[in-house]
């Protein structure tokens, strides 16, 4: 049996809190993961998920992405690179590097 | 992405290779019928930005955000995109140049066979970075300018941003990098459109992409600042007129419209009214093969945390995350009812789109705008500016098999 010894724990929610969305299209169907929505609260997450899935779904589950523990066998992901390696400019660097047409 | 210059002026310029279309342009009836077409992938490599634009769909910030894909993960993503057959990766942000490993990622994309292009605000493109991006194999830089200096700087929240962007453009051109303009048309800047084109053609720019505002990210706050349908129609007409005037003078600028496929319908009407019936038919044929709005099919977006979106503007919903499974697996998974409905949207469109005679070349335009404004995924695009009389009736032309092919998508 495979061990789920690789945890995928990088933060999600590019613009606000992220909610994993699960729907069932018929009471006889299994619950299916259908992606996630960004929303600051449960109510707004429900509204957003409804506007996308209420047409076809009979059941909606919302699960905060930051409360979700994710494990998988390690060969399934992008690799084990550290997230957020320090490749990005600091605020000061951005400020000093920004062109404002000085030498034109 | 609709090439006005090509459709109205028969432009067959170098730009065709920049249409981000891996498919052979001469292949007849490719794409839509095959459903095989792989998407152009926009990758927001960072959320961070040195400017603070009103309409930023990515709601970018000056601070580094958590969970950005690392260099190693980014390369794994590019491998993943190459395996899936994505023809083009558009490095975007935030401002992609705040990532100091951008050149490394561009070079890697090139190495694995995914054409690297860039969307930037231009203000971080120093001479050195223009050269290093060129050396890394970058194929195209699209620089955003949204009005003449005063208006642009106001929009972008930084004094000197216009001059900085022009300086960045000059640095790109000096380095031999193909460079074009991105201009998002709104009520506030529509008046500056011709002025900006005149100014930038003097600098040496010959490719201009005009974006309609989509209602994602910070953009939702300025839905009210968007053009009315009448003003939009006027603005698009001016793009058409201006393109033809330039060409008549022998200046072969390339102009493109992005983000509202009602433009496709309008271009047919424009050709009919201002050119000839034969030209209108040719335009229609071309656009019919192009296939209308590409959301969820010919464009895709991966954000800085690896979330996969239907377009770069639709950041509020994610299909899945590339840290969980491959991009191809996510994109192919039509067990997702939303994805499959979008791909078969003709069956679901309501209101005037349901029996619009131009539905084949438009496909209801932006589903995101319909959702944002009408709270209905399949309602007509609120930005549609066609007149009732243009919408109704039988298809505008009998369509034959001898079509010409067009390309897609974002830059
Ligand atoms: S009515 Fe709908 S399908 Fe027709 S042009 Fe307008 S948005 Fe496109």
Short mmCIF file of N, CA and C in Angstrom, two decimals, chain B residues 165-300:
data_model
loop_
_atom_site.label_atom_id
_atom_site.label_comp_id
_atom_site.label_asym_id
_atom_site.label_seq_id
_atom_site.Cartn_x
_atom_site.Cartn_y
_atom_site.Cartn_z
N UNK B 165 7.51 53.46 -18.56
CA UNK B 165 7.09 52.39 -19.48
C UNK B 165 7.68 52.63 -20.87
N UNK B 166 7.68 53.89 -21.30
CA UNK B 166 8.24 54.19 -22.63
C UNK B 166 9.74 53.91 -22.64
N UNK B 167 10.40 54.24 -21.54
CA UNK B 167 11.82 53.94 -21.41
C UNK B 167 12.04 52.41 -21.49
N UNK B 168 11.17 51.67 -20.81
CA UNK B 168 11.25 50.21 -20.87
C UNK B 168 11.05 49.69 -22.29
N UNK B 169 10.09 50.28 -22.99
CA UNK B 169 9.83 49.88 -24.38
C UNK B 169 11.07 50.16 -25.24
N UNK B 170 11.64 51.34 -25.06
CA UNK B 170 12.84 51.67 -25.84
C UNK B 170 13.98 50.70 -25.54
N UNK B 171 14.12 50.35 -24.28
CA UNK B 171 15.18 49.40 -23.92
C UNK B 171 14.95 48.04 -24.60
N UNK B 172 13.68 47.62 -24.66
CA UNK B 172 13.36 46.36 -25.35
C UNK B 172 13.71 46.46 -26.83
N UNK B 173 13.26 47.54 -27.45
CA UNK B 173 13.49 47.68 -28.88
C UNK B 173 14.99 47.74 -29.17
N UNK B 174 15.73 48.45 -28.33
CA UNK B 174 17.19 48.54 -28.50
C UNK B 174 17.84 47.16 -28.38
N UNK B 175 17.27 46.32 -27.52
CA UNK B 175 17.83 44.97 -27.34
C UNK B 175 17.38 44.02 -28.45
N UNK B 176 16.52 44.53 -29.35
CA UNK B 176 16.07 43.68 -30.45
C UNK B 176 14.90 42.79 -30.08
N UNK B 177 14.18 43.17 -29.04
CA UNK B 177 13.06 42.37 -28.56
C UNK B 177 11.77 42.91 -29.18
N UNK B 178 11.01 42.03 -29.80
CA UNK B 178 9.71 42.44 -30.35
C UNK B 178 8.84 42.94 -29.20
N UNK B 179 8.28 44.12 -29.36
CA UNK B 179 7.57 44.75 -28.25
C UNK B 179 6.27 45.37 -28.74
N UNK B 180 5.23 45.22 -27.97
CA UNK B 180 3.95 45.82 -28.34
C UNK B 180 3.30 46.48 -27.15
N UNK B 181 2.23 47.19 -27.43
CA UNK B 181 1.49 47.89 -26.40
C UNK B 181 0.26 47.09 -25.99
N UNK B 182 -0.05 47.13 -24.71
CA UNK B 182 -1.34 46.65 -24.19
C UNK B 182 -2.09 47.85 -23.66
N UNK B 183 -3.30 48.03 -24.08
CA UNK B 183 -4.08 49.20 -23.68
C UNK B 183 -5.47 48.73 -23.29
N UNK B 184 -5.82 48.88 -22.02
CA UNK B 184 -7.16 48.48 -21.59
C UNK B 184 -8.09 49.68 -21.71
N UNK B 185 -9.07 49.56 -22.59
CA UNK B 185 -9.94 50.71 -22.87
C UNK B 185 -11.03 50.83 -21.81
N UNK B 186 -11.13 52.00 -21.19
CA UNK B 186 -12.22 52.29 -20.27
C UNK B 186 -12.76 53.68 -20.61
N UNK B 187 -13.81 54.04 -19.91
CA UNK B 187 -14.40 55.37 -20.12
C UNK B 187 -13.36 56.46 -19.88
N UNK B 188 -12.50 56.20 -18.91
CA UNK B 188 -11.53 57.23 -18.51
C UNK B 188 -10.45 57.48 -19.55
N UNK B 189 -10.07 56.46 -20.29
CA UNK B 189 -8.91 56.66 -21.17
C UNK B 189 -9.23 56.53 -22.65
N UNK B 190 -10.50 56.30 -22.99
CA UNK B 190 -10.84 56.08 -24.41
C UNK B 190 -10.39 57.26 -25.27
N UNK B 191 -10.44 58.46 -24.70
CA UNK B 191 -10.10 59.65 -25.47
C UNK B 191 -8.62 59.70 -25.85
N UNK B 192 -7.79 59.00 -25.09
CA UNK B 192 -6.34 59.07 -25.32
C UNK B 192 -5.83 58.06 -26.35
N UNK B 193 -6.73 57.20 -26.81
CA UNK B 193 -6.32 56.04 -27.60
C UNK B 193 -5.44 56.40 -28.80
N UNK B 194 -5.92 57.29 -29.65
CA UNK B 194 -5.13 57.64 -30.83
C UNK B 194 -3.83 58.33 -30.46
N UNK B 195 -3.91 59.18 -29.43
CA UNK B 195 -2.72 59.91 -28.99
C UNK B 195 -1.60 58.97 -28.56
N UNK B 196 -1.98 57.93 -27.83
CA UNK B 196 -0.98 56.97 -27.36
C UNK B 196 -0.38 56.21 -28.55
N UNK B 197 -1.23 55.83 -29.50
CA UNK B 197 -0.71 55.10 -30.66
C UNK B 197 0.25 55.99 -31.46
N UNK B 198 -0.13 57.25 -31.66
CA UNK B 198 0.75 58.17 -32.39
C UNK B 198 2.09 58.31 -31.68
N UNK B 199 1.99 58.48 -30.36
CA UNK B 199 3.21 58.68 -29.60
C UNK B 199 4.13 57.45 -29.65
N UNK B 200 3.53 56.27 -29.54
CA UNK B 200 4.36 55.07 -29.48
C UNK B 200 4.83 54.60 -30.86
N UNK B 201 4.10 54.93 -31.90
CA UNK B 201 4.65 54.59 -33.23
C UNK B 201 5.91 55.41 -33.46
N UNK B 202 5.95 56.63 -32.94
CA UNK B 202 7.18 57.44 -33.05
C UNK B 202 8.35 56.77 -32.33
N UNK B 203 8.05 56.09 -31.23
CA UNK B 203 9.11 55.40 -30.49
C UNK B 203 9.56 54.13 -31.24
N UNK B 204 8.71 53.62 -32.11
CA UNK B 204 9.08 52.43 -32.88
C UNK B 204 8.18 51.23 -32.64
N UNK B 205 7.12 51.40 -31.84
CA UNK B 205 6.20 50.29 -31.58
C UNK B 205 5.28 50.13 -32.80
N UNK B 206 5.04 48.88 -33.20
CA UNK B 206 4.15 48.69 -34.34
C UNK B 206 3.06 47.65 -34.06
N UNK B 207 2.91 47.27 -32.79
CA UNK B 207 1.87 46.30 -32.45
C UNK B 207 1.09 46.81 -31.25
N UNK B 208 -0.22 46.88 -31.41
CA UNK B 208 -1.07 47.49 -30.39
C UNK B 208 -2.23 46.55 -30.06
N UNK B 209 -2.30 46.14 -28.80
CA UNK B 209 -3.40 45.25 -28.38
C UNK B 209 -4.34 46.04 -27.47
N UNK B 210 -5.58 46.15 -27.90
CA UNK B 210 -6.58 46.87 -27.11
C UNK B 210 -7.45 45.88 -26.36
N UNK B 211 -7.43 46.00 -25.03
CA UNK B 211 -8.19 45.09 -24.18
C UNK B 211 -9.48 45.75 -23.73
N UNK B 212 -10.54 44.97 -23.76
CA UNK B 212 -11.75 45.39 -23.07
C UNK B 212 -11.57 44.99 -21.61
N UNK B 213 -12.23 45.74 -20.76
CA UNK B 213 -12.11 45.46 -19.33
C UNK B 213 -12.91 44.21 -18.98
N UNK B 214 -12.24 43.28 -18.29
CA UNK B 214 -13.01 42.15 -17.76
C UNK B 214 -13.21 42.41 -16.28
N UNK B 215 -14.25 41.80 -15.72
CA UNK B 215 -14.61 42.20 -14.37
C UNK B 215 -14.10 41.21 -13.32
N UNK B 216 -12.79 41.09 -13.24
CA UNK B 216 -12.22 40.25 -12.20
C UNK B 216 -11.28 41.10 -11.36
N UNK B 217 -10.83 40.59 -10.24
CA UNK B 217 -9.86 41.29 -9.39
C UNK B 217 -10.33 42.69 -9.05
N UNK B 218 -9.38 43.61 -9.04
CA UNK B 218 -9.70 44.98 -8.69
C UNK B 218 -10.65 45.60 -9.73
N UNK B 219 -10.70 44.98 -10.91
CA UNK B 219 -11.55 45.48 -11.97
C UNK B 219 -13.02 45.57 -11.60
N UNK B 220 -13.47 44.68 -10.70
CA UNK B 220 -14.89 44.71 -10.34
C UNK B 220 -15.27 46.04 -9.72
N UNK B 221 -14.28 46.69 -9.10
CA UNK B 221 -14.58 47.98 -8.48
C UNK B 221 -14.79 49.07 -9.52
N UNK B 222 -14.34 48.84 -10.72
CA UNK B 222 -14.49 49.91 -11.70
C UNK B 222 -15.40 49.51 -12.86
N UNK B 223 -16.29 48.56 -12.58
CA UNK B 223 -17.31 48.24 -13.58
C UNK B 223 -18.00 49.53 -14.03
N UNK B 224 -18.21 50.42 -13.06
CA UNK B 224 -18.89 51.68 -13.38
C UNK B 224 -18.06 52.59 -14.27
N UNK B 225 -16.77 52.42 -14.23
CA UNK B 225 -15.90 53.27 -15.06
C UNK B 225 -15.75 52.70 -16.47
N UNK B 226 -16.41 51.55 -16.71
CA UNK B 226 -16.29 50.94 -18.03
C UNK B 226 -17.11 51.73 -19.06
N UNK B 227 -16.82 51.48 -20.31
CA UNK B 227 -17.53 52.16 -21.39
C UNK B 227 -18.99 51.72 -21.45
N UNK B 228 -19.85 52.62 -21.85
CA UNK B 228 -21.22 52.22 -22.17
C UNK B 228 -21.16 51.50 -23.52
N UNK B 229 -22.20 50.72 -23.84
CA UNK B 229 -22.18 50.04 -25.14
C UNK B 229 -21.97 51.01 -26.31
N UNK B 230 -22.58 52.18 -26.26
CA UNK B 230 -22.44 53.15 -27.37
C UNK B 230 -20.99 53.63 -27.48
N UNK B 231 -20.40 53.96 -26.33
CA UNK B 231 -19.03 54.44 -26.34
C UNK B 231 -18.06 53.33 -26.76
N UNK B 232 -18.38 52.11 -26.38
CA UNK B 232 -17.54 50.98 -26.75
C UNK B 232 -17.55 50.82 -28.27
N UNK B 233 -18.73 50.91 -28.82
CA UNK B 233 -18.85 50.78 -30.27
C UNK B 233 -18.02 51.87 -30.97
N UNK B 234 -18.12 53.08 -30.45
CA UNK B 234 -17.33 54.18 -31.00
C UNK B 234 -15.84 53.91 -30.90
N UNK B 235 -15.41 53.43 -29.73
CA UNK B 235 -13.98 53.18 -29.52
C UNK B 235 -13.47 52.11 -30.49
N UNK B 236 -14.26 51.05 -30.66
CA UNK B 236 -13.84 49.98 -31.56
C UNK B 236 -13.83 50.49 -33.01
N UNK B 237 -14.81 51.31 -33.34
CA UNK B 237 -14.82 51.89 -34.68
C UNK B 237 -13.56 52.73 -34.90
N UNK B 238 -13.17 53.46 -33.87
CA UNK B 238 -11.97 54.29 -34.02
C UNK B 238 -10.73 53.43 -34.19
N UNK B 239 -10.67 52.30 -33.52
CA UNK B 239 -9.53 51.39 -33.73
C UNK B 239 -9.52 50.93 -35.19
N UNK B 240 -10.68 50.59 -35.71
CA UNK B 240 -10.77 50.13 -37.11
C UNK B 240 -10.36 51.25 -38.07
N UNK B 241 -10.95 52.43 -37.87
CA UNK B 241 -10.64 53.57 -38.75
C UNK B 241 -9.15 53.90 -38.70
N UNK B 242 -8.65 53.98 -37.49
CA UNK B 242 -7.24 54.34 -37.30
C UNK B 242 -6.32 53.33 -37.98
N UNK B 243 -6.63 52.06 -37.84
CA UNK B 243 -5.81 51.02 -38.44
C UNK B 243 -5.76 51.20 -39.95
N UNK B 244 -6.91 51.47 -40.54
CA UNK B 244 -6.97 51.63 -42.00
C UNK B 244 -6.24 52.90 -42.43
N UNK B 245 -6.36 53.96 -41.63
CA UNK B 245 -5.65 55.21 -41.98
C UNK B 245 -4.14 54.99 -41.96
N UNK B 246 -3.67 54.32 -40.93
CA UNK B 246 -2.23 54.05 -40.87
C UNK B 246 -1.78 53.26 -42.09
N UNK B 247 -2.54 52.23 -42.41
CA UNK B 247 -2.17 51.39 -43.55
C UNK B 247 -2.23 52.15 -44.86
N UNK B 248 -3.23 53.01 -44.97
CA UNK B 248 -3.33 53.83 -46.19
C UNK B 248 -2.10 54.72 -46.35
N UNK B 249 -1.52 55.10 -45.21
CA UNK B 249 -0.31 55.93 -45.28
C UNK B 249 0.95 55.09 -45.44
N UNK B 250 0.77 53.78 -45.51
CA UNK B 250 1.93 52.91 -45.68
C UNK B 250 2.60 52.53 -44.37
N UNK B 251 1.95 52.85 -43.26
CA UNK B 251 2.52 52.46 -41.96
C UNK B 251 1.76 51.23 -41.47
N UNK B 252 2.41 50.09 -41.60
CA UNK B 252 1.69 48.84 -41.36
C UNK B 252 1.69 48.45 -39.90
N UNK B 253 0.96 49.21 -39.10
CA UNK B 253 0.86 48.81 -37.69
C UNK B 253 -0.07 47.61 -37.58
N UNK B 254 0.19 46.82 -36.54
CA UNK B 254 -0.67 45.68 -36.27
C UNK B 254 -1.56 46.05 -35.09
N UNK B 255 -2.86 45.88 -35.24
CA UNK B 255 -3.77 46.21 -34.14
C UNK B 255 -4.65 45.00 -33.83
N UNK B 256 -4.86 44.78 -32.54
CA UNK B 256 -5.65 43.62 -32.11
C UNK B 256 -6.65 44.04 -31.05
N UNK B 257 -7.78 43.35 -31.02
CA UNK B 257 -8.80 43.57 -29.99
C UNK B 257 -8.88 42.31 -29.14
N UNK B 258 -8.95 42.49 -27.84
CA UNK B 258 -8.93 41.34 -26.94
C UNK B 258 -10.02 41.49 -25.87
N UNK B 259 -10.68 40.38 -25.59
CA UNK B 259 -11.53 40.36 -24.40
C UNK B 259 -13.00 40.63 -24.61
N UNK B 260 -13.43 40.78 -25.86
CA UNK B 260 -14.87 40.92 -26.10
C UNK B 260 -15.16 40.47 -27.53
N UNK B 261 -15.70 39.25 -27.63
CA UNK B 261 -15.89 38.70 -28.98
C UNK B 261 -17.11 39.26 -29.70
N UNK B 262 -17.85 40.16 -29.05
CA UNK B 262 -18.84 40.93 -29.81
C UNK B 262 -18.10 41.74 -30.87
N UNK B 263 -16.81 42.00 -30.63
CA UNK B 263 -15.98 42.67 -31.63
C UNK B 263 -15.98 41.89 -32.96
N UNK B 264 -16.01 40.57 -32.86
CA UNK B 264 -15.99 39.76 -34.08
C UNK B 264 -17.22 40.09 -34.93
N UNK B 265 -18.36 40.12 -34.26
CA UNK B 265 -19.59 40.46 -34.97
C UNK B 265 -19.52 41.88 -35.53
N UNK B 266 -19.01 42.78 -34.71
CA UNK B 266 -18.94 44.17 -35.14
C UNK B 266 -18.03 44.33 -36.37
N UNK B 267 -16.92 43.61 -36.37
CA UNK B 267 -15.98 43.74 -37.50
C UNK B 267 -16.63 43.33 -38.82
N UNK B 268 -17.49 42.32 -38.76
CA UNK B 268 -18.21 41.92 -39.97
C UNK B 268 -19.13 43.05 -40.41
N UNK B 269 -19.84 43.62 -39.44
CA UNK B 269 -20.74 44.74 -39.75
C UNK B 269 -19.95 45.94 -40.28
N UNK B 270 -18.81 46.18 -39.68
CA UNK B 270 -17.97 47.31 -40.10
C UNK B 270 -17.50 47.10 -41.54
N UNK B 271 -17.03 45.90 -41.83
CA UNK B 271 -16.52 45.62 -43.18
C UNK B 271 -17.65 45.79 -44.21
N UNK B 272 -18.83 45.36 -43.81
CA UNK B 272 -19.97 45.47 -44.71
C UNK B 272 -20.31 46.94 -44.98
N UNK B 273 -20.29 47.73 -43.93
CA UNK B 273 -20.69 49.13 -44.07
C UNK B 273 -19.61 49.99 -44.73
N UNK B 274 -18.36 49.76 -44.38
CA UNK B 274 -17.31 50.68 -44.82
C UNK B 274 -16.42 50.12 -45.92
N UNK B 275 -16.53 48.83 -46.20
CA UNK B 275 -15.66 48.24 -47.21
C UNK B 275 -16.52 47.58 -48.28
N UNK B 276 -16.69 46.28 -48.20
CA UNK B 276 -17.52 45.63 -49.22
C UNK B 276 -18.13 44.35 -48.65
N UNK B 277 -19.11 43.86 -49.34
CA UNK B 277 -19.76 42.61 -48.93
C UNK B 277 -18.75 41.45 -48.97
N UNK B 278 -17.90 41.48 -49.99
CA UNK B 278 -16.90 40.40 -50.13
C UNK B 278 -15.93 40.42 -48.94
N UNK B 279 -15.54 41.62 -48.56
CA UNK B 279 -14.62 41.74 -47.40
C UNK B 279 -15.32 41.26 -46.14
N UNK B 280 -16.59 41.62 -46.01
CA UNK B 280 -17.36 41.20 -44.83
C UNK B 280 -17.42 39.67 -44.75
N UNK B 281 -17.60 39.05 -45.88
CA UNK B 281 -17.68 37.60 -45.90
C UNK B 281 -16.34 36.96 -45.51
N UNK B 282 -15.30 37.56 -46.02
CA UNK B 282 -13.97 37.05 -45.73
C UNK B 282 -13.69 37.19 -44.22
N UNK B 283 -14.04 38.32 -43.66
CA UNK B 283 -13.85 38.55 -42.23
C UNK B 283 -14.66 37.52 -41.43
N UNK B 284 -15.87 37.29 -41.85
CA UNK B 284 -16.73 36.34 -41.13
C UNK B 284 -16.15 34.93 -41.16
N UNK B 285 -15.71 34.52 -42.34
CA UNK B 285 -15.12 33.19 -42.49
C UNK B 285 -13.93 32.99 -41.56
N UNK B 286 -13.11 33.99 -41.58
CA UNK B 286 -11.89 33.95 -40.78
C UNK B 286 -12.23 33.81 -39.29
N UNK B 287 -13.19 34.62 -38.86
CA UNK B 287 -13.55 34.63 -37.45
C UNK B 287 -14.32 33.38 -37.05
N UNK B 288 -15.03 32.81 -37.99
CA UNK B 288 -15.79 31.59 -37.71
C UNK B 288 -14.83 30.45 -37.37
N UNK B 289 -13.75 30.39 -38.10
CA UNK B 289 -12.76 29.35 -37.81
C UNK B 289 -12.03 29.65 -36.51
N UNK B 290 -11.84 30.93 -36.24
CA UNK B 290 -11.22 31.36 -34.99
C UNK B 290 -12.01 30.82 -33.79
N UNK B 291 -13.35 30.88 -33.89
CA UNK B 291 -14.15 30.15 -32.92
C UNK B 291 -14.68 30.90 -31.73
N UNK B 292 -14.58 32.22 -31.68
CA UNK B 292 -15.22 32.96 -30.60
C UNK B 292 -14.47 32.90 -29.28
N UNK B 293 -15.16 33.32 -28.26
CA UNK B 293 -14.52 33.48 -26.95
C UNK B 293 -13.80 32.20 -26.49
N UNK B 294 -12.54 32.31 -26.09
CA UNK B 294 -11.72 31.13 -25.81
C UNK B 294 -11.69 30.66 -24.35
N UNK B 295 -12.47 31.30 -23.50
CA UNK B 295 -12.40 30.99 -22.06
C UNK B 295 -12.55 29.49 -21.76
N UNK B 296 -11.62 28.97 -21.00
CA UNK B 296 -11.71 27.57 -20.59
C UNK B 296 -11.31 26.60 -21.68
N UNK B 297 -10.89 27.12 -22.82
CA UNK B 297 -10.46 26.25 -23.91
C UNK B 297 -9.09 26.64 -24.44
N UNK B 298 -9.02 27.79 -25.06
CA UNK B 298 -7.76 28.17 -25.71
C UNK B 298 -6.91 29.11 -24.87
N UNK B 299 -7.44 29.56 -23.75
CA UNK B 299 -6.60 30.27 -22.78
C UNK B 299 -6.80 29.65 -21.41
N UNK B 300 -5.75 29.70 -20.61
CA UNK B 300 -5.81 29.21 -19.24
C UNK B 300 -4.90 30.10 -18.42
#
